[in-house]
Coordinates of N, CA and C in Angstrom, one line a residue:
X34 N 70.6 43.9 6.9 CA 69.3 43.2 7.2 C 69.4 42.7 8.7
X35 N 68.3 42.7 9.3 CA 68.5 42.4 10.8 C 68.4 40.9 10.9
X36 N 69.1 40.3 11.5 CA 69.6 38.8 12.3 C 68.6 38.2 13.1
X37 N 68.3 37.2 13.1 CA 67.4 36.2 13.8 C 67.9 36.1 15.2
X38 N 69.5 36.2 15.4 CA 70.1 35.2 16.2 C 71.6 35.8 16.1
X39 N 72.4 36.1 17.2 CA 73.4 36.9 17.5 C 74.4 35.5 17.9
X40 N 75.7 35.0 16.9 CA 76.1 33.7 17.3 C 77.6 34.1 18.0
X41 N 77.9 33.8 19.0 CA 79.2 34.0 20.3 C 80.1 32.9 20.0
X42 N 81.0 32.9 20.3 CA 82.0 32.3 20.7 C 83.6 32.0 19.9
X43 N 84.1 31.2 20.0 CA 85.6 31.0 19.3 C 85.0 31.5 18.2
X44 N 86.1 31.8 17.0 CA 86.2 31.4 15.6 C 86.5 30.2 15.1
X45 N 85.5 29.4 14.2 CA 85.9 28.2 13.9 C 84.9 27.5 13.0
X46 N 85.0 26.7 12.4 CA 83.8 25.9 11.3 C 82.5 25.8 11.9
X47 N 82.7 25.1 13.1 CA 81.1 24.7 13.3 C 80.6 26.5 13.5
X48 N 80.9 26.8 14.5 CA 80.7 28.4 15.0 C 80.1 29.1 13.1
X49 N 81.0 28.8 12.4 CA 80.6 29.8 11.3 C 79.5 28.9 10.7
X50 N 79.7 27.5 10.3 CA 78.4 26.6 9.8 C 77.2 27.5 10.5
X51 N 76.4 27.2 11.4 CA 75.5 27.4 12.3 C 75.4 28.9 11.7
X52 N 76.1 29.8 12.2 CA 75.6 31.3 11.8 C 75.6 31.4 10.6
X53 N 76.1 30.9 9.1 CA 76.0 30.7 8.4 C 74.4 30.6 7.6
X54 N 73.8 29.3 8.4 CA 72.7 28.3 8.1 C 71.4 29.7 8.8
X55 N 71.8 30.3 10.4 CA 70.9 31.1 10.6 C 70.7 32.2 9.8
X56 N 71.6 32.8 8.9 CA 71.5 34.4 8.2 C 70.5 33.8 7.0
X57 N 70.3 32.3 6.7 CA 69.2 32.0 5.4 C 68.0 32.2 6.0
X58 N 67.7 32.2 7.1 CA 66.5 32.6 7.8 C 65.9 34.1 7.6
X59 N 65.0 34.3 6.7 CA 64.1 35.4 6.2 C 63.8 36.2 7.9
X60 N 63.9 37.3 8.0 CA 63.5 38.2 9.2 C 62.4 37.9 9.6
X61 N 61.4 37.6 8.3 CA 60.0 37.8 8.9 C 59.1 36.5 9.4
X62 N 60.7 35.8 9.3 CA 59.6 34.4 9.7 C 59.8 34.5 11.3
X63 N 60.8 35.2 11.2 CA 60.2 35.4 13.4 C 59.1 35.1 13.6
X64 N 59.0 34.2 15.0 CA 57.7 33.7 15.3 C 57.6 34.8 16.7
X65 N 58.4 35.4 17.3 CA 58.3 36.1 17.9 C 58.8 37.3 18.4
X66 N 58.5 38.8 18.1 CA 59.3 39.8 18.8 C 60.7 40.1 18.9
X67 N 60.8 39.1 19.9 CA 62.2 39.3 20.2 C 63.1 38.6 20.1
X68 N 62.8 37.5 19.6 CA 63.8 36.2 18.6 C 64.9 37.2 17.9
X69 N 65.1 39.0 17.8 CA 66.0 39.2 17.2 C 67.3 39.4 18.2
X70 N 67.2 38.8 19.6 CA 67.8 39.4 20.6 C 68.0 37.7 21.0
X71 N 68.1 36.8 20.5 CA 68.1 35.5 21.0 C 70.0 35.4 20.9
X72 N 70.5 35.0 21.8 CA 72.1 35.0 21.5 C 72.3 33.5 21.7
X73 N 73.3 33.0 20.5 CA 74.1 31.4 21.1 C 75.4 31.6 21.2
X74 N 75.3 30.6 22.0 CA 77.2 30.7 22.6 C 77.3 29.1 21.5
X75 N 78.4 29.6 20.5 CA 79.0 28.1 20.3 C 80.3 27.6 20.9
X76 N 80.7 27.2 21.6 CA 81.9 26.9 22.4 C 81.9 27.5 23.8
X77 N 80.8 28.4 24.0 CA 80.8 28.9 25.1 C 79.2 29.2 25.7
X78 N 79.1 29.1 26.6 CA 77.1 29.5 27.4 C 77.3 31.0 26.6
X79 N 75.9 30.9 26.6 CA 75.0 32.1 25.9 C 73.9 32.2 26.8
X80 N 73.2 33.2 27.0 CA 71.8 33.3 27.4 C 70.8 32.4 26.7
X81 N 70.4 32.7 25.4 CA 69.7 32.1 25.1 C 69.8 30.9 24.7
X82 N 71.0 30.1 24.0 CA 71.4 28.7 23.8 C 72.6 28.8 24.1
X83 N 72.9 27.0 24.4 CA 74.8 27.3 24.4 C 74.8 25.9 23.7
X84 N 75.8 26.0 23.1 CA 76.3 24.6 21.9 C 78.1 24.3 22.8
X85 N 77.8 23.1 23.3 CA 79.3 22.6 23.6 C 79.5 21.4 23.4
X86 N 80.8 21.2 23.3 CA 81.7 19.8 23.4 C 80.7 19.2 24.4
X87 N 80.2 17.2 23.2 CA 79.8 16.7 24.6 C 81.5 15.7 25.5
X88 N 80.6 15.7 26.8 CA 81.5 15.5 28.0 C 81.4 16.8 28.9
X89 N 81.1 18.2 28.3 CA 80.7 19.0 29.2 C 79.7 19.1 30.1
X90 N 78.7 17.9 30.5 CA 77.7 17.7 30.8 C 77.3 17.9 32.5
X91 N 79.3 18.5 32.6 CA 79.3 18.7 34.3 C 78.8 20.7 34.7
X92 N 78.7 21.0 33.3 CA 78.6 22.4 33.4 C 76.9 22.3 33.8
X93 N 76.2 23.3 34.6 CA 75.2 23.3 35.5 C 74.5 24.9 34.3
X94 N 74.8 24.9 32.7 CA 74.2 26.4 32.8 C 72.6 26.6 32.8
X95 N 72.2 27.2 33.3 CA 71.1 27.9 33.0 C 69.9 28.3 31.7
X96 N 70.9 28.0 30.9 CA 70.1 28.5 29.4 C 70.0 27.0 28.7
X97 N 69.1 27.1 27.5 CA 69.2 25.6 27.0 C 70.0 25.3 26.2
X98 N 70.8 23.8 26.5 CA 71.8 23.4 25.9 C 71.9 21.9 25.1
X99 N 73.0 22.2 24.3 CA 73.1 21.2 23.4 C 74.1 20.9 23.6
X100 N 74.5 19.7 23.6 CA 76.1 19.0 23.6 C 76.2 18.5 22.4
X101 N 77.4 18.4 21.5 CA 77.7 17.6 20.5 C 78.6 16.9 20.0
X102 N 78.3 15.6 19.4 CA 79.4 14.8 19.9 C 80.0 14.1 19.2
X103 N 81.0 13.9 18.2 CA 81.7 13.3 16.7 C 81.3 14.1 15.8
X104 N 81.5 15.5 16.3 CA 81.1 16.4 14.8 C 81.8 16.1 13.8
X105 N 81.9 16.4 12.3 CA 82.8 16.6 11.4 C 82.7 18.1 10.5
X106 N 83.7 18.3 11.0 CA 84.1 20.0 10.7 C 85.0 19.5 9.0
X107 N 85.6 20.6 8.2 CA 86.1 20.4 7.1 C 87.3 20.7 7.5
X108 N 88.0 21.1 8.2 CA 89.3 21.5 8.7 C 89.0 21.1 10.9
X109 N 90.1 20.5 10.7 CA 90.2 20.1 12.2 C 90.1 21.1 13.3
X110 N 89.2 21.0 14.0 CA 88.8 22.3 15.0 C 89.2 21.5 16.0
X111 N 89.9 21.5 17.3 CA 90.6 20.7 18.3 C 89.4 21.6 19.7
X112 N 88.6 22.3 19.3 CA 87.9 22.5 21.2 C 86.7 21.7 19.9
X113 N 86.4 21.0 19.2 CA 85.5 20.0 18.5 C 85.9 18.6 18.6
X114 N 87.2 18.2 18.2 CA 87.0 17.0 18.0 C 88.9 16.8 18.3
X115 N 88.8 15.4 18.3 CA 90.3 15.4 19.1 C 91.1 15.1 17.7
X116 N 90.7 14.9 16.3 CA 91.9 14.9 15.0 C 91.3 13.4 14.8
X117 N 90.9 13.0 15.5 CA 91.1 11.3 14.8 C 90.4 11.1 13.3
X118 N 89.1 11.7 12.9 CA 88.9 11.4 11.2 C 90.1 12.1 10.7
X119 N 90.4 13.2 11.0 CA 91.3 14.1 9.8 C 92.6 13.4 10.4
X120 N 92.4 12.5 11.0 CA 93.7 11.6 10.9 C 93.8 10.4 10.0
X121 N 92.8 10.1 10.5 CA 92.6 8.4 9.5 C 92.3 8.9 7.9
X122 N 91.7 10.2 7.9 CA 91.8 10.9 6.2 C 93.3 10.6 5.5
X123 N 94.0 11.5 6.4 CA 95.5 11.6 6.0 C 96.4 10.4 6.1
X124 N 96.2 9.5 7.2 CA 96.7 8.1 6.4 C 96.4 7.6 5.7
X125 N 95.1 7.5 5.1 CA 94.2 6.6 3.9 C 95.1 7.6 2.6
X126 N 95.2 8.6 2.8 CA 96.3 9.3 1.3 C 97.1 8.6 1.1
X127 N 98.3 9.1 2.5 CA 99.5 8.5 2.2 C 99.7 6.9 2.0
X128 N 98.3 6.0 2.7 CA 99.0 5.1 2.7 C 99.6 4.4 3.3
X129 N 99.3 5.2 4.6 CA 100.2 4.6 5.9 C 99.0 3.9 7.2
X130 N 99.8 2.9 7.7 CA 98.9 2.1 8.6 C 98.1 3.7 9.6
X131 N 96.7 3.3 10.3 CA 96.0 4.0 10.9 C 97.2 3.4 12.2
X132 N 96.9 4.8 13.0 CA 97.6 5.0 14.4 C 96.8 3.7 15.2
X133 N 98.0 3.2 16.1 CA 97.8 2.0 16.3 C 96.3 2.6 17.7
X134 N 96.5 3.9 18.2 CA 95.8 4.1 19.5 C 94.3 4.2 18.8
X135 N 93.8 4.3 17.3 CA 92.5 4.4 16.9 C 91.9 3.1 16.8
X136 N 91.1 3.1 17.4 CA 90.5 1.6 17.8 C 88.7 1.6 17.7
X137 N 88.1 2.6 18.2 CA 86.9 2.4 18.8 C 85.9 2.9 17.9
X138 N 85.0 2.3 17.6 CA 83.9 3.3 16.4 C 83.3 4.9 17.2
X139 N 83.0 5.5 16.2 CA 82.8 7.0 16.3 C 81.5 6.9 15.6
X140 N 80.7 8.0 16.1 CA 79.2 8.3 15.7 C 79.5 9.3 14.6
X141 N 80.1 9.5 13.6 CA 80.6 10.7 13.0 C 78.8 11.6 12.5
X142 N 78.7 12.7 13.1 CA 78.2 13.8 12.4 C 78.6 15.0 11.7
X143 N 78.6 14.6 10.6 CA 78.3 15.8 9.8 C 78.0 17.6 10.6
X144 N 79.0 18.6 9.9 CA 78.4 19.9 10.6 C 77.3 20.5 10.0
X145 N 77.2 20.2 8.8 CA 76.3 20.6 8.4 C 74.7 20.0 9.5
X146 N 74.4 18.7 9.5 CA 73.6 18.7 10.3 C 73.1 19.4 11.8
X147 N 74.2 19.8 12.2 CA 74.2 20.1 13.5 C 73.6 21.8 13.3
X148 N 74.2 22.1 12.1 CA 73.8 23.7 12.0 C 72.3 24.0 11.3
X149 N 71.6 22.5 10.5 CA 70.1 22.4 10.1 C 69.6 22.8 11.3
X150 N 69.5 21.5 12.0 CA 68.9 21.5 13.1 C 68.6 22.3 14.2
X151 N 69.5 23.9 14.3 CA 69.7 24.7 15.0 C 68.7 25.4 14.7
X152 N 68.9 25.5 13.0 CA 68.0 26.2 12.6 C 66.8 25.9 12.6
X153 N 66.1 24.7 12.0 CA 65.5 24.4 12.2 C 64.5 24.9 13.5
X154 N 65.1 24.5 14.8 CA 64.6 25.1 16.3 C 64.5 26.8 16.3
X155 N 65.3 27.7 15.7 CA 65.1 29.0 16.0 C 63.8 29.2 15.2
X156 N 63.5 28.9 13.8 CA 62.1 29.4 13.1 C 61.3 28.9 13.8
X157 N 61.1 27.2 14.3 CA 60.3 27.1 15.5 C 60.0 27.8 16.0
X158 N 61.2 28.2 17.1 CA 61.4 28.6 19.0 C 60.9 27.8 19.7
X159 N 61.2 26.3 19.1 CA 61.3 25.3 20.1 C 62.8 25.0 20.7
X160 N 63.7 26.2 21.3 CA 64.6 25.6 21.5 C 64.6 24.3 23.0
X161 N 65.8 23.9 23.1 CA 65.2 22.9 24.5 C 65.0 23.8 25.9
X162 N 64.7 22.9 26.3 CA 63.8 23.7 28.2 C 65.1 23.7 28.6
X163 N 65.5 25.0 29.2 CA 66.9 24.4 30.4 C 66.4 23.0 30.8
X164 N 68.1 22.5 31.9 CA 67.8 21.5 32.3 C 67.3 20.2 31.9
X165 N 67.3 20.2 30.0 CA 66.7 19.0 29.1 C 67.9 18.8 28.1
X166 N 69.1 18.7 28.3 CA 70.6 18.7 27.4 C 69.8 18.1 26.6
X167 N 69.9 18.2 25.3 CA 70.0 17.5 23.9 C 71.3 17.3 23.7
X168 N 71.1 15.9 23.2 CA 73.0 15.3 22.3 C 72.6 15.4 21.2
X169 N 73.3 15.7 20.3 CA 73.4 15.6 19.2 C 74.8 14.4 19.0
X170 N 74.7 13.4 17.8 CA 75.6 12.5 17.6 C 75.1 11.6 16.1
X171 N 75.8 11.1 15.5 CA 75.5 10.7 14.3 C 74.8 9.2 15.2
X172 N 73.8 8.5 14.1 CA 73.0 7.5 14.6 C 74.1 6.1 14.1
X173 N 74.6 6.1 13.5 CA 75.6 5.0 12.9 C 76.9 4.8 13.2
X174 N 77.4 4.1 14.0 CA 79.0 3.6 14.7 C 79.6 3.3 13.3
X175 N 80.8 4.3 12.9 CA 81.5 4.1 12.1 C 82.7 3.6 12.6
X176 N 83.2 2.0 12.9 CA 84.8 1.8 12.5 C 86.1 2.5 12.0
X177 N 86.7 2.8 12.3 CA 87.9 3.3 12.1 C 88.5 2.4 10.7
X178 N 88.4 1.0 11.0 CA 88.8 0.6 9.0 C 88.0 1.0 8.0
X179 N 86.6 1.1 8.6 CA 85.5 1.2 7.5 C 85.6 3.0 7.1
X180 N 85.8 3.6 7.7 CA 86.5 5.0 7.3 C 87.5 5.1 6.5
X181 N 88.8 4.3 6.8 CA 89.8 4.3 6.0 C 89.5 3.7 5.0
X182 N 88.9 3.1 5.0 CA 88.7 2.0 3.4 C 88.0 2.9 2.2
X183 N 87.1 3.0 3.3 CA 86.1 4.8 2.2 C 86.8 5.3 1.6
X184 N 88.0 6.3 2.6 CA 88.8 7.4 2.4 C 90.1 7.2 1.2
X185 N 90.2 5.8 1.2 CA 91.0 5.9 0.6 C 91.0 5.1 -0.7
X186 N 89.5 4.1 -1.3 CA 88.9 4.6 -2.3 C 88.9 5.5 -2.8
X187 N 88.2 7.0 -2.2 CA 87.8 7.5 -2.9 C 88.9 8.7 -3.0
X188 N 90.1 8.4 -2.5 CA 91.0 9.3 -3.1 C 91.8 8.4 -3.9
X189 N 91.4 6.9 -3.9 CA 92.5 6.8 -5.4 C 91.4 7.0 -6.6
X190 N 90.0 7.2 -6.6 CA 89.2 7.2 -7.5 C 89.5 8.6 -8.0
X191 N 89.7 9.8 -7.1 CA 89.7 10.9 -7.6 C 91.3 11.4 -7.9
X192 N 92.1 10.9 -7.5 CA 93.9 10.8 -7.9 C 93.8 10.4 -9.4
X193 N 93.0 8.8 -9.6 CA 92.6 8.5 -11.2 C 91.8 9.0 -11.8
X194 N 91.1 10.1 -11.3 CA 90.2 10.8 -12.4 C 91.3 12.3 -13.1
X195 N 92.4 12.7 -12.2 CA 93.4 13.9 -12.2 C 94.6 13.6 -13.3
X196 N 94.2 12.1 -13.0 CA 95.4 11.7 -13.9 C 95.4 10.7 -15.0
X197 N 93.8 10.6 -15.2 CA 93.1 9.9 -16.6 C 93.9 8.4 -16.4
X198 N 93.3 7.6 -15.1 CA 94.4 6.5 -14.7 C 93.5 5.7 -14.5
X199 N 91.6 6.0 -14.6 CA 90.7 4.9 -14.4 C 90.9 3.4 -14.7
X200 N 90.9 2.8 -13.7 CA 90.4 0.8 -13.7 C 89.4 0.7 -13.4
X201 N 88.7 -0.6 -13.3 CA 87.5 -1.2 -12.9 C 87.3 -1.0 -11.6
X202 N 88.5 -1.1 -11.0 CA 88.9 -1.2 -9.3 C 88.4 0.7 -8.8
X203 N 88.9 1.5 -9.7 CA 88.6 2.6 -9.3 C 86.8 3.4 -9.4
X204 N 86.4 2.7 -9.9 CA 84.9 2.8 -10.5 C 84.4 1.8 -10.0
X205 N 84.3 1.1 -9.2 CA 83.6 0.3 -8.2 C 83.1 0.6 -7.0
X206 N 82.5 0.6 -5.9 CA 81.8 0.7 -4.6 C 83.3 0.7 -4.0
X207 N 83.1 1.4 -3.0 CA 84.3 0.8 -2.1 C 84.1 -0.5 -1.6
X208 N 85.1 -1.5 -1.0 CA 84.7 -2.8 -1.1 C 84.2 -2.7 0.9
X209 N 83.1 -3.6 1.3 CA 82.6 -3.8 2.2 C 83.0 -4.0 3.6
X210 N 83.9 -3.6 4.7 CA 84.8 -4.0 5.5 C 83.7 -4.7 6.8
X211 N 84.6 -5.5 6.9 CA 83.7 -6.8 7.7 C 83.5 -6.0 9.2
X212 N 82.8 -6.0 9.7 CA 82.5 -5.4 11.3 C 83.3 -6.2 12.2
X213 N 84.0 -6.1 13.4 CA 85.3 -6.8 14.4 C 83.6 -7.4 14.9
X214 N 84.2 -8.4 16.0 CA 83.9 -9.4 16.9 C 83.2 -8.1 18.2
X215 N 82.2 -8.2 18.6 CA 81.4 -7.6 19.6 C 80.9 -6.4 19.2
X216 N 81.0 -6.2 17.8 CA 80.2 -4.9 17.2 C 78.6 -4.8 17.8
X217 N 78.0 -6.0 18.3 CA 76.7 -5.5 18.7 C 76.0 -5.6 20.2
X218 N 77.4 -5.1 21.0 CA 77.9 -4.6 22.0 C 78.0 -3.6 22.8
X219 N 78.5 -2.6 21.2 CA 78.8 -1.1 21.9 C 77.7 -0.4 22.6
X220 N 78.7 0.6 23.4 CA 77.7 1.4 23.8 C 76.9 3.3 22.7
X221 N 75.6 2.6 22.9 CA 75.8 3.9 21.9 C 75.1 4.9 22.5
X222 N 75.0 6.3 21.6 CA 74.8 7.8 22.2 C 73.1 7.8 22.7
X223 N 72.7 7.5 23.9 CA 70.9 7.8 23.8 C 70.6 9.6 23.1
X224 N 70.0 8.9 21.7 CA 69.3 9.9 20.9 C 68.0 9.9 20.9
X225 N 67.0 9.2 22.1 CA 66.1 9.5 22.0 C 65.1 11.0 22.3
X226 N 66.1 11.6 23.5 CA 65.8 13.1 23.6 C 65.7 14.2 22.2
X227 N 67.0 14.2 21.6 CA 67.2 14.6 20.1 C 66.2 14.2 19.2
X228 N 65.3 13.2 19.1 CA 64.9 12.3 18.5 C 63.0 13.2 18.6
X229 N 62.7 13.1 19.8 CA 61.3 13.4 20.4 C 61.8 15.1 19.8
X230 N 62.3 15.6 20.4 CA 62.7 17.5 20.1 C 62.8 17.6 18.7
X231 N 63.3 16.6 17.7 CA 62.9 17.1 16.5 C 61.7 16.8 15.6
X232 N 60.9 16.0 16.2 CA 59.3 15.5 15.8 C 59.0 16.9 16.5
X233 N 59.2 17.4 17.4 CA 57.8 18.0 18.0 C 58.6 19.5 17.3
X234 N 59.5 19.5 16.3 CA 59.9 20.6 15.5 C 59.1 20.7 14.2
X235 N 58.6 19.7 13.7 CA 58.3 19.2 12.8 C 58.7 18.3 11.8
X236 N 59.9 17.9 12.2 CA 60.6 17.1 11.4 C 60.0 15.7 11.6
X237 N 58.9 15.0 10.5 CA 58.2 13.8 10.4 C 59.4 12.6 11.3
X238 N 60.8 12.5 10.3 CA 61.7 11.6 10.5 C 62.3 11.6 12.2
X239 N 62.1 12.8 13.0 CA 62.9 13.0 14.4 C 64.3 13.4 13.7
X240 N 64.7 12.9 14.8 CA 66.6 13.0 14.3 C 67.5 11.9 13.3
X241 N 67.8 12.3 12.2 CA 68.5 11.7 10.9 C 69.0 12.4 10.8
X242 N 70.2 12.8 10.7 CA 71.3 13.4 10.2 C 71.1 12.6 9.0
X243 N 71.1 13.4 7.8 CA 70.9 13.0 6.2 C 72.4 13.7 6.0
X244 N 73.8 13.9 6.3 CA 74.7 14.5 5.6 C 75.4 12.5 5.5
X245 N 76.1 12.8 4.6 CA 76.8 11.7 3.5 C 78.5 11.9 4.4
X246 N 78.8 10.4 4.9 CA 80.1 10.5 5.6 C 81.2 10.7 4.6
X247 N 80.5 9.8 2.9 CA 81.5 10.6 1.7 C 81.6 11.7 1.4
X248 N 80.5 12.4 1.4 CA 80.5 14.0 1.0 C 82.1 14.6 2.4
X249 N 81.5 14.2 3.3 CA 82.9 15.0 4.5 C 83.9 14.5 4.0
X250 N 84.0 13.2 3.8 CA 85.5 12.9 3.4 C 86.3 13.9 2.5
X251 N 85.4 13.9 1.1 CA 85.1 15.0 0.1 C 85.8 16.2 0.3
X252 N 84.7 16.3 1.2 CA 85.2 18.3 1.6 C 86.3 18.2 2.4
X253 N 87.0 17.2 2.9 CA 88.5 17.8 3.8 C 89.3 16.9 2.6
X254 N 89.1 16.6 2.0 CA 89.8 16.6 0.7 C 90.5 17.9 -0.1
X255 N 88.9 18.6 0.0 CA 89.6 19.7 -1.1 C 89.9 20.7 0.0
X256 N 89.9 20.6 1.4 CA 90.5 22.0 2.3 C 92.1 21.3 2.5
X257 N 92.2 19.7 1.7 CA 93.6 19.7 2.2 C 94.3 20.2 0.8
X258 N 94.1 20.1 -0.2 CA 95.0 20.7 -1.2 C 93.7 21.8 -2.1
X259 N 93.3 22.4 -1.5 CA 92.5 23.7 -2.2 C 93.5 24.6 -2.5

């Protein structure tokens, strides 16, 4: 069956997410012609879209682009993200203090979002105008404790569910982790660009990333012992 959308670049999660999300796209909802010839570069410029690491914001391309920034892939993709959740994952297992260099809150997004959204714009063909970068970034500064604290509930919830070891303590909320001193300080990602581009997609809400920072936990859960 013929393709909406020809997707370039490395092999890797987000790259396959994204092409993934576009092959659910029906042929005939082309809005136009030649939408079958539209190419994205993910990790690399494309003609027609390019998806990169943000910080690349020194690249000058030509075609419209997206930068993105705290993705969460299910297996650590390093030209994505520098390891730090699928770090703080794996000490919340073992149990071991988080690396003393993790310090700063992260906007974590979900990949699945990032690969809606794409889509989203192709059945449009509203992608962005050259020369108008869209960030994509999660809207919520997650903590580095407040991650670990999640993470590692919810792997002793599911360690006690493997090994019929339920307490009260494991069937509870994870407990609340207090926000540090200057939390309402930071600097955060301007999403207003992302925000305006997905109203005028249709999306009533603009930009919400609706994926669950527990569900990711989740899924590099089961890609660490699948």
């Amino acid at each position: 069956m013929p393709r909406v959308a020809e997707v370039l670049g490395p092999q890797g999660p987000l790259r396959d997410a994204i092409a993934s999300r576009l092959d659910t796209i029906p042929y005939h909802q082309q809005q136009h012609d030649d939408l079958c010839q539209l190419e994205i570069g993910v990790g690399i410029e494309a003609s027609g879209l390019s998806i990169l690491p943000w910080g690349e914001e020194k690249i000058s391309s030509q075609s419209p682009l997206i930068l993105v920034r705290d993705v969460i892939t299910d297996i650590c993709d390093p030209l994505w993200e520098d390891g730090t959740f699928h770090s703080i994952i794996a000490d919340a297992i073992s149990g071991s203090d988080m690396h003393s260099g993790i310090k700063k809150p992260r906007f974590w997004l979900p990949v699945g979002d990032v690969a809606e959204a794409i889509r989203i714009m192709v059945i449009e063909n509203k992608l962005p105008a050259p020369g108008q970068t869209l960030l994509m970034a999660g809207r919520k500064p997650w903590w580095p404790e407040a991650v670990y604290a999640e993470a590692a509930h919810l792997w002793n919830r599911y360690s006690a569910s493997v090994e019929g070891t339920h307490r009260p303590s494991t069937l509870e909320q994870p407990p609340m982790t207090p926000l540090p001193g200057g939390h309402d300080k930071i600097a955060r990602p301007n999403l207003d660009r992302i925000d305006r581009h997905m109203r005028n997609c249709g999306e009533p809400h603009g930009w919400r990333p609706s994926g669950s920072l527990r569900l990711a936990i989740m899924r590099v859960f089961a890609n660490l012992y699948e």
